[in-house]
């Protein structure tokens, strides 16, 4: 669990872009949505520094609006730059995951070959 | 929904830490608002500050700090006010004694000591926030900071009084005018900061001096004895202030 959380950290920005692309959302809702895909984090707060960075890079626009919780809530949506970045992330992820899958499969074949010998 | 005491403390510490880092005010408001909103949700499900920081508040605060925009200009607007306050503090005493004068030790010493004091207070608040010091630890650290700052000012005041020829000596009338202007600065400052302490400290600091100015001790004794009385009074005030805070906290704990 802790180690998968570590791996998620590296691709968190891409995952957040994907979550936000589904429509306007706020911090805690993003964590819940990631959770429904089995993507959980040890430190849920780690999304906020990433969101700050994404805002600075111009991938998201934000607005503060009243929430049922009392304090104002910060809502996010993707900018055209954010959409382009998401497409870029998808392409990079496909490349990486295909590579890792292939490597792991080959590794499996290799082990089986050794066992047969 | 109300935050738990621990959550509330954490958000306050984040705010203070980012403020001492010179971050953009709007960004601080947004990010602390976001944390409050987050803590208001999972807490009802038994999670807390731990879920945000994964056990290291200091590291978490640094990770926010790294991504935020610097805005040192916002700090600059406090500079004239802080400067006025410091000048008023260092001038009031001598004006009360009818001995306001300007000399070279003051002209150099006061700005230098003022900058050193600001650095001491900056370090105090930053560490208080980042390391989430408890009431006791904060109290002793504040005690140390306040004492060292007062000692520094005292040294400048004392040495400029006895070791050097003044460049300007105020007339008795001018001394009264200066004392009144200083008092006005303290009152306006207290209103601006909305802190009763900002007006109580000058009263404790200069009250004994005013009282001693009617006695027939010699000047050195007047200064030293009234300074010691002021220090004692100020420590008592801090203790009372802490007690009041504790009482408020326990009342708050009973209610929630």
GROMACS .gro file of C-alpha atoms in nm, chain A residues 26-28 31-32 42-46 48-53 55-56 62 64 67-74 76, chain B residues 1 26-27 29-31 33-38 40-42 45 47 50-54 60 63-64 66-69:
model
   58
   26UNK     CA    1  -1.264   2.048  -0.571
   27UNK     CA    2  -0.981   1.900  -0.361
   28UNK     CA    3  -1.158   1.648  -0.144
   31UNK     CA    4  -0.933   1.236  -0.357
   32UNK     CA    5  -1.262   1.048  -0.341
   42UNK     CA    6  -0.091   0.780   0.250
   43UNK     CA    7  -0.095   1.156   0.260
   44UNK     CA    8  -0.410   1.290   0.102
   45UNK     CA    9  -0.275   1.639   0.144
   46UNK     CA   10  -0.008   1.575  -0.119
   48UNK     CA   11  -0.259   2.038  -0.279
   49UNK     CA   12   0.104   2.125  -0.359
   50UNK     CA   13   0.054   1.951  -0.697
   51UNK     CA   14  -0.263   2.151  -0.761
   52UNK     CA   15  -0.075   2.472  -0.676
   53UNK     CA   16   0.191   2.380  -0.932
   55UNK     CA   17  -0.234   2.634  -1.136
   56UNK     CA   18   0.098   2.813  -1.174
   62UNK     CA   19  -0.984   2.813  -1.022
   64UNK     CA   20  -1.352   3.027  -0.469
   67UNK     CA   21  -1.955   2.538   0.026
   68UNK     CA   22  -2.196   2.350   0.253
   69UNK     CA   23  -1.898   2.292   0.490
   70UNK     CA   24  -1.885   2.659   0.580
   71UNK     CA   25  -1.551   2.788   0.449
   72UNK     CA   26  -1.516   2.881   0.083
   73UNK     CA   27  -1.427   2.597  -0.148
   74UNK     CA   28  -1.176   2.616  -0.433
   76UNK     CA   29  -1.088   2.364  -1.050
  118UNK     CA   30  -1.897   2.256   1.043
  143UNK     CA   31  -0.431   3.547  -0.182
  144UNK     CA   32  -0.260   3.211  -0.235
  146UNK     CA   33  -0.601   3.232   0.183
  147UNK     CA   34  -0.685   2.986  -0.093
  148UNK     CA   35  -0.463   2.701   0.021
  150UNK     CA   36  -0.920   2.747   0.289
  151UNK     CA   37  -0.870   2.429   0.092
  152UNK     CA   38  -0.711   2.255   0.390
  153UNK     CA   39  -0.996   2.370   0.616
  154UNK     CA   40  -1.249   2.237   0.369
  155UNK     CA   41  -1.062   1.906   0.349
  157UNK     CA   42  -1.404   1.954   0.768
  158UNK     CA   43  -1.494   1.652   0.552
  159UNK     CA   44  -1.293   1.349   0.655
  162UNK     CA   45  -1.533   0.997   0.924
  164UNK     CA   46  -0.964   1.097   0.988
  167UNK     CA   47  -0.246   1.291   0.991
  168UNK     CA   48  -0.425   1.206   0.666
  169UNK     CA   49  -0.303   1.533   0.516
  170UNK     CA   50   0.056   1.539   0.636
  171UNK     CA   51   0.131   1.166   0.669
  177UNK     CA   52   0.413   1.914   0.441
  180UNK     CA   53   0.605   2.112   0.015
  181UNK     CA   54   0.337   2.385  -0.002
  183UNK     CA   55   0.794   2.527  -0.259
  184UNK     CA   56   0.498   2.559  -0.498
  185UNK     CA   57   0.377   2.903  -0.393
  186UNK     CA   58   0.455   3.247  -0.535
   0.00000   0.00000   0.00000
